[in-house]
mmCIF file of C-alpha atoms in Angstrom:
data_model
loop_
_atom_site.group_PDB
_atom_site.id
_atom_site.type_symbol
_atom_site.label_atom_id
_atom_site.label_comp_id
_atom_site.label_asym_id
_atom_site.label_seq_id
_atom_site.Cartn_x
_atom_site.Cartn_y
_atom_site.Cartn_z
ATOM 1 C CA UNK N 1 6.109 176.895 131.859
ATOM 2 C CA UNK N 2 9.210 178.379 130.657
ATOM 3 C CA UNK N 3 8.100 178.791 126.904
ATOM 4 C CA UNK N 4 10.619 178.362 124.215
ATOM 5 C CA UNK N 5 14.499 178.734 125.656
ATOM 6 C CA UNK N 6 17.240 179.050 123.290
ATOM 7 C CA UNK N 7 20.924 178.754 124.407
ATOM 8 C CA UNK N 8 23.475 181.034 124.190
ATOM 9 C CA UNK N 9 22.559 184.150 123.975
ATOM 10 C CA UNK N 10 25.799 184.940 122.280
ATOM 11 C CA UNK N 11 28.085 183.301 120.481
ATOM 12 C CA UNK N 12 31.483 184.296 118.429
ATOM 13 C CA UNK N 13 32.800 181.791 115.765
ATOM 14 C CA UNK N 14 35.973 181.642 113.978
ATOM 15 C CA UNK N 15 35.374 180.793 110.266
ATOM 16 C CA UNK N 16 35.395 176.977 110.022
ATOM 17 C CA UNK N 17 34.456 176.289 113.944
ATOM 18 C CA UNK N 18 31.214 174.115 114.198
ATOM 19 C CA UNK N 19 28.723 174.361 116.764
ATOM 20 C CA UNK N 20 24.903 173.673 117.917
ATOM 21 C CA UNK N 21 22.472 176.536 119.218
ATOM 22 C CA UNK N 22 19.974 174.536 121.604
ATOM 23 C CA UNK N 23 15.946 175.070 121.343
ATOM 24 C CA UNK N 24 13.951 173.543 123.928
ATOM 25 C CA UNK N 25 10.163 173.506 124.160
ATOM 26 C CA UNK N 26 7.722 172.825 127.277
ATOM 27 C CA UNK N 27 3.997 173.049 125.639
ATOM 28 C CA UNK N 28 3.945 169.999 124.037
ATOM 29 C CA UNK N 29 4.177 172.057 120.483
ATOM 30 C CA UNK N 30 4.640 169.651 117.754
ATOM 31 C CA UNK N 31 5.954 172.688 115.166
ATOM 32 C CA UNK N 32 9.129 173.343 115.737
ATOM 33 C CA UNK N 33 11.727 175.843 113.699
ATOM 34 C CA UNK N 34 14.493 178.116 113.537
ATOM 35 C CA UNK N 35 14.758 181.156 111.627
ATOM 36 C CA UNK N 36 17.559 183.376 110.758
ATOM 37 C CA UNK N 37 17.302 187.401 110.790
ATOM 38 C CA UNK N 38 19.734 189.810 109.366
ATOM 39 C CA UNK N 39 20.226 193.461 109.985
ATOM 40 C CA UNK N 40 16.982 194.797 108.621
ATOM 41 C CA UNK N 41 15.739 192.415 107.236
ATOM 42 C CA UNK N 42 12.671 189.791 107.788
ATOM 43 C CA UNK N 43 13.197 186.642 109.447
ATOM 44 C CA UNK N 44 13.875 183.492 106.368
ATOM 45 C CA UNK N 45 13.079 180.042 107.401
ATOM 46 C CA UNK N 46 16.451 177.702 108.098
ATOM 47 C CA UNK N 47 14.474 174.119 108.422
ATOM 48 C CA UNK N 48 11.601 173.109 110.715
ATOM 49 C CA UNK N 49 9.796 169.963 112.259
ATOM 50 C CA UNK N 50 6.258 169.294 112.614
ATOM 51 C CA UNK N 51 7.078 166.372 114.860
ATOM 52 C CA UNK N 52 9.454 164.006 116.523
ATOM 53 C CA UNK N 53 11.585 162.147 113.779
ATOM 54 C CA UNK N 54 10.468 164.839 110.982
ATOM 55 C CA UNK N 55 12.403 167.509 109.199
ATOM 56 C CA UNK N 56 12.501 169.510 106.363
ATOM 57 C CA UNK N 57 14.369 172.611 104.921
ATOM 58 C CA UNK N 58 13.417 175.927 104.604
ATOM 59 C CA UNK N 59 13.825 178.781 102.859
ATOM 60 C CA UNK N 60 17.760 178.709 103.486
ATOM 61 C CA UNK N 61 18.903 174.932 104.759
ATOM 62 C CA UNK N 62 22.540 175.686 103.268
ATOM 63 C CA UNK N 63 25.267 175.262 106.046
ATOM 64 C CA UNK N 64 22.829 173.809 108.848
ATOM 65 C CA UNK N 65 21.525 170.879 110.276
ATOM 66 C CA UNK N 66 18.552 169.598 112.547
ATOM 67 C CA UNK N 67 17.355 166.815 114.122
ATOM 68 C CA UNK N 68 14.153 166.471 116.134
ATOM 69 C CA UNK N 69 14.679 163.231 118.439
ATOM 70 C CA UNK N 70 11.983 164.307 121.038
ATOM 71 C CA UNK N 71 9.226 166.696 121.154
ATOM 72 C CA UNK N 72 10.662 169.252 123.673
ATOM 73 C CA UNK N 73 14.345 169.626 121.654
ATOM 74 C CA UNK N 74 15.264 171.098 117.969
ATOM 75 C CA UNK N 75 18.953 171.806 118.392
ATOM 76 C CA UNK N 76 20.509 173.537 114.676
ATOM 77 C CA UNK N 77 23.994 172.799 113.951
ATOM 78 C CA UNK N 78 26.529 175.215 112.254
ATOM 79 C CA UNK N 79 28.952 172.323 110.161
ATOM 80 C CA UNK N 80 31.595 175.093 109.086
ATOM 81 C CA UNK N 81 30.749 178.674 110.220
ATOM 82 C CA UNK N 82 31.015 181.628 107.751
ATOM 83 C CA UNK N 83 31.066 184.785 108.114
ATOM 84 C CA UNK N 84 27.756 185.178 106.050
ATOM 85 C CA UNK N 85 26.182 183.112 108.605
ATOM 86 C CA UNK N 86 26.058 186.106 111.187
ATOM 87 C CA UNK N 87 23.056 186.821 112.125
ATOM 88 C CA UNK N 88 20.797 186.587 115.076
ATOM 89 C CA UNK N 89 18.677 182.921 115.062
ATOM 90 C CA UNK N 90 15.416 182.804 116.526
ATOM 91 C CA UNK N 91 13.445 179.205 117.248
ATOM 92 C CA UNK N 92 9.709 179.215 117.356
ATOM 93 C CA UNK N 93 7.133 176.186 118.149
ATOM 94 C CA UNK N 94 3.544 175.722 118.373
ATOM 95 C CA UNK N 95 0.823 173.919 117.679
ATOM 96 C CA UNK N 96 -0.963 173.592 114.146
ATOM 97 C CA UNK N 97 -2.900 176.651 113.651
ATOM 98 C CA UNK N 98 -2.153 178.556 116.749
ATOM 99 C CA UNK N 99 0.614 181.671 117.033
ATOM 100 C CA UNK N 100 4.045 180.960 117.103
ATOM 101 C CA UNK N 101 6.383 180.863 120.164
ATOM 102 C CA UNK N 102 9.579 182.294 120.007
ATOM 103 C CA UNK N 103 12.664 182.156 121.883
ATOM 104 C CA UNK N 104 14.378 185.164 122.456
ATOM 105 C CA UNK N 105 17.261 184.409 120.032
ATOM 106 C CA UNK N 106 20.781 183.850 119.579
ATOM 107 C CA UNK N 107 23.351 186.610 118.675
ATOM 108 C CA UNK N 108 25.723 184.952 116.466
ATOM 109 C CA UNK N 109 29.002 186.726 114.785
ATOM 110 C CA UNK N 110 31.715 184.526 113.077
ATOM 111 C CA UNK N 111 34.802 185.904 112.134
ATOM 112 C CA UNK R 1 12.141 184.054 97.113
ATOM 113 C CA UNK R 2 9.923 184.598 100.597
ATOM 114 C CA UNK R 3 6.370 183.879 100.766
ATOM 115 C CA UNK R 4 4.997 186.946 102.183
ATOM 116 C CA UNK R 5 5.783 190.368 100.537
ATOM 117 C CA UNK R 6 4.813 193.071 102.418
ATOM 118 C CA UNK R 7 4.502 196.986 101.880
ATOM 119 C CA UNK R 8 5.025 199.738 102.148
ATOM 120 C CA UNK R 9 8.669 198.497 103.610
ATOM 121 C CA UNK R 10 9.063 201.973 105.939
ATOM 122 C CA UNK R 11 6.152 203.808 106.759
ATOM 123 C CA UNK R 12 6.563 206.904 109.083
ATOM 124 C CA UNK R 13 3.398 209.019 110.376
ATOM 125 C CA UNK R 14 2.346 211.606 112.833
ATOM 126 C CA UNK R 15 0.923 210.304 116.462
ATOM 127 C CA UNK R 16 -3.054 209.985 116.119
ATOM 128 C CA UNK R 17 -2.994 209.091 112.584
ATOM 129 C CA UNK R 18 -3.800 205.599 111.304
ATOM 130 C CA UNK R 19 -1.125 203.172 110.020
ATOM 131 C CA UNK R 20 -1.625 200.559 107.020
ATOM 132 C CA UNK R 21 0.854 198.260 105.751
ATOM 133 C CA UNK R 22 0.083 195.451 103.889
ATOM 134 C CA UNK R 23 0.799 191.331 103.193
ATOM 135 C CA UNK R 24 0.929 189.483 99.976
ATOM 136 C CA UNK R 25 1.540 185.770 99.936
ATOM 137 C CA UNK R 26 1.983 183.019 97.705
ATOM 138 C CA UNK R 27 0.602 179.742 97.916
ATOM 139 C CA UNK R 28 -2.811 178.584 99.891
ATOM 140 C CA UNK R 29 -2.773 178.975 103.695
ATOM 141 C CA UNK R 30 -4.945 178.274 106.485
ATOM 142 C CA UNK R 31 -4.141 180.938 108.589
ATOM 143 C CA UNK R 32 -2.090 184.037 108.606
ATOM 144 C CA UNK R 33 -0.589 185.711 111.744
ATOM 145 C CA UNK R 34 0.570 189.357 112.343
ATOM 146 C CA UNK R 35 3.517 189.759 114.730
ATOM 147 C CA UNK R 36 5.500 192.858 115.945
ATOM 148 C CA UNK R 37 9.346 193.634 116.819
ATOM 149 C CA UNK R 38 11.298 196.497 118.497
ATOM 150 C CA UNK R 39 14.245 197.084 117.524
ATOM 151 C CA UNK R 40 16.915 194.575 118.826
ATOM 152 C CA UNK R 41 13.917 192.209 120.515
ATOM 153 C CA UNK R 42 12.383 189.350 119.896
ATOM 154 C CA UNK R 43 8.607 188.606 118.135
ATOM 155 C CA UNK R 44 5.321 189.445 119.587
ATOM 156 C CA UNK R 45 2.170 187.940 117.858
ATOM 157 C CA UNK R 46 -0.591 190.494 117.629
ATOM 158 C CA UNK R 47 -3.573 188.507 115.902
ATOM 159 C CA UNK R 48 -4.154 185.092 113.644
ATOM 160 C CA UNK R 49 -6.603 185.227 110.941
ATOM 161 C CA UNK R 50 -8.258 182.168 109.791
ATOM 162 C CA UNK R 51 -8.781 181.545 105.869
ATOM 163 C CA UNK R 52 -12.372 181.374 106.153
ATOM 164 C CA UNK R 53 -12.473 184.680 108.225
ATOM 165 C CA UNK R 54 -12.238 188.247 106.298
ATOM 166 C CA UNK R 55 -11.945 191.117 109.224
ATOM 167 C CA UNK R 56 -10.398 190.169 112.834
ATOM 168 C CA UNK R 57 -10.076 193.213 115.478
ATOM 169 C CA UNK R 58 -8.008 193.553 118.444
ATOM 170 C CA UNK R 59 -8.334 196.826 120.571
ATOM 171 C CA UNK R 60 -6.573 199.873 118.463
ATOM 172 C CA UNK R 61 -5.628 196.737 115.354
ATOM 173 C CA UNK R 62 -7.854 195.538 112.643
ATOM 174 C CA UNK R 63 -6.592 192.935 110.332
ATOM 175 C CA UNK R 64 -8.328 192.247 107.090
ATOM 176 C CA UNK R 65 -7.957 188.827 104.515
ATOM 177 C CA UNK R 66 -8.534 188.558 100.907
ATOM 178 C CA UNK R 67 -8.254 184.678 99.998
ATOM 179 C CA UNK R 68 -8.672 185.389 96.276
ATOM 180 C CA UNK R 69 -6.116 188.022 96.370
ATOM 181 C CA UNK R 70 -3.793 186.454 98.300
ATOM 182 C CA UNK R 71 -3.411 189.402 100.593
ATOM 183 C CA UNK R 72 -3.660 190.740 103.573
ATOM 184 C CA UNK R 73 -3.599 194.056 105.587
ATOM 185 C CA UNK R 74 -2.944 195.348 109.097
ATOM 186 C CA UNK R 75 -4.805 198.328 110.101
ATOM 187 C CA UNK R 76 -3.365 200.116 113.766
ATOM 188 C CA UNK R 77 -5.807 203.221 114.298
ATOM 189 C CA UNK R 78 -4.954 206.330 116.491
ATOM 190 C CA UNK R 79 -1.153 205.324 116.560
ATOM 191 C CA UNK R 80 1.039 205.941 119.417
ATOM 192 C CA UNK R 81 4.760 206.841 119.972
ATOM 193 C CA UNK R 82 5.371 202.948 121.607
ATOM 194 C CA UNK R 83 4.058 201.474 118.295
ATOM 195 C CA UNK R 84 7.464 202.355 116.350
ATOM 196 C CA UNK R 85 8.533 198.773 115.365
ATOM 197 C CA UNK R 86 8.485 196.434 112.263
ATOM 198 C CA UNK R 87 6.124 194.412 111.679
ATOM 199 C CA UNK R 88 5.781 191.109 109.725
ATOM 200 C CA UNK R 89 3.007 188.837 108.418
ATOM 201 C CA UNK R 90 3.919 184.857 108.435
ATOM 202 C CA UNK R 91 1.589 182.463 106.651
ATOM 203 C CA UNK R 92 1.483 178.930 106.853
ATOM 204 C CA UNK R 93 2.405 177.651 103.445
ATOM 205 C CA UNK R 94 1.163 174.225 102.943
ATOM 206 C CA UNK R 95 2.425 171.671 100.454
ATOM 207 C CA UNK R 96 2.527 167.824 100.343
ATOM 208 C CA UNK R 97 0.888 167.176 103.387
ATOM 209 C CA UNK R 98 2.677 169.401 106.001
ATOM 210 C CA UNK R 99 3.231 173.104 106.355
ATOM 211 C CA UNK R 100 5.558 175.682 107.491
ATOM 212 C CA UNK R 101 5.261 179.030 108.725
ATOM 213 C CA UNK R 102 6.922 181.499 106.276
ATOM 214 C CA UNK R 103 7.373 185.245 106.841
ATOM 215 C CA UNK R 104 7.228 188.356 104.815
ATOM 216 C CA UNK R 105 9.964 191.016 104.523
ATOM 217 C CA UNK R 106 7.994 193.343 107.106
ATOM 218 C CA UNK R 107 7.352 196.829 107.674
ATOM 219 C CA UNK R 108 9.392 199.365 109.639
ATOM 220 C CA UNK R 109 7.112 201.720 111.559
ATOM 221 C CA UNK R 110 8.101 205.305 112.537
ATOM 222 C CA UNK R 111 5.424 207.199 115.020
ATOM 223 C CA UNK R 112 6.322 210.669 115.303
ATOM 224 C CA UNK R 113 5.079 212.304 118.643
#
């Protein structure tokens, strides 16, 4: 199994550029979500899925959008970057009650 | 405003000594999970405590839950040089019928040698 795989690794945005950071799952999870993490700081919830066809927003939805057509995919799309959108993003899955998977991230800058 | 809170939010100690930070959270949960980070890496989970359970141990970590406090505590014991990370709580906050897994602001972890 290759776990939770997010793609890229790295991205840099010019303010105003759109784009999608992939998450793709292999265990069947039916909790999906991404997460946002600034310098020093904890990780904030974007939006999340706890199953094909479901989504809701997080902590901080602003600027981003999901959709959850299968099990194995949660892709998040950046509509207009920002600068205050730099950060690194992190998806996680799992199943109800059990630890949380992460990816290993995406380094996102936007200029 | 986040669901977990924890503190202290930096916490630096001598190797051998014991390490406490703690977890306060919000709203009811069924679960609450402990996870680590180095600096620059991703998320390691260290232990998930159940709401009905109180005390959960893993080797050198013992995690403790207070329900009617809504709080919760990581203990590491006999701390070592590799434990300098932060580390965050993330509960499962539950409302209309699904749930989410929200985190706290962590703790940053110094161990001396």
């Amino acid at each position: 199994n290759a776990g939770v795989t997010q793609t890229p690794k790295f991205q840099v945005l010019k303010t105003g550029q759109s784009m999608t950071l992939q998450c793709a799952q292999d265990m069947n999870h039916e909790y999906m979500s991404w997460y946002r993490q600034d310098p020093g700081m904890g990780l904030r919830l974007i939006h999340y899925s706890v199953g094909a066809g479901i989504t809701d927003q997080g902590e901080v939805p602003n600027g981003y959008n999901v959709s959850r057509s299968t099990t194995e995919d949660f892709p998040l799309r950046l509509l207009s970057a920002a600068p205050s959108q730099t950060s690194v993003y992190f998806c996680a899955s799992s199943y109800e009650g059990s630890p949380l998977h992460f990816g290993n991230g995406t380094r996102l800058t936007v200029t | 405003s986040q669901q977990g809170e924890e503190d202290p939010q930096a916490l630096s100690i001598q190797e051998g000594e014991n390490a406490t930070m703690n977890c306060s959270y919000k709203t009811s949960i069924n679960n609450l999970q402990w996870y680590r980070q180095n600096s620059g890496r991703g998320l390691v989970h260290l232990i998930l405590i159940r709401s009905n359970e109180r005390e959960k141990h893993s080797g050198r970590l013992r995690v403790t839950l207070d329900t009617s406090k809504k709080s919760s505590s990581l203990l590491i014991t006999a701390s070592r040089a590799a434990d300098t990370a932060s580390y965050f709580c993330a509960t499962d906050a539950r409302a209309s019928g699904t749930y989410k897994y929200i985190f706290g602001t962590g703790t940053r972890l110094k161990v001396l040698a």
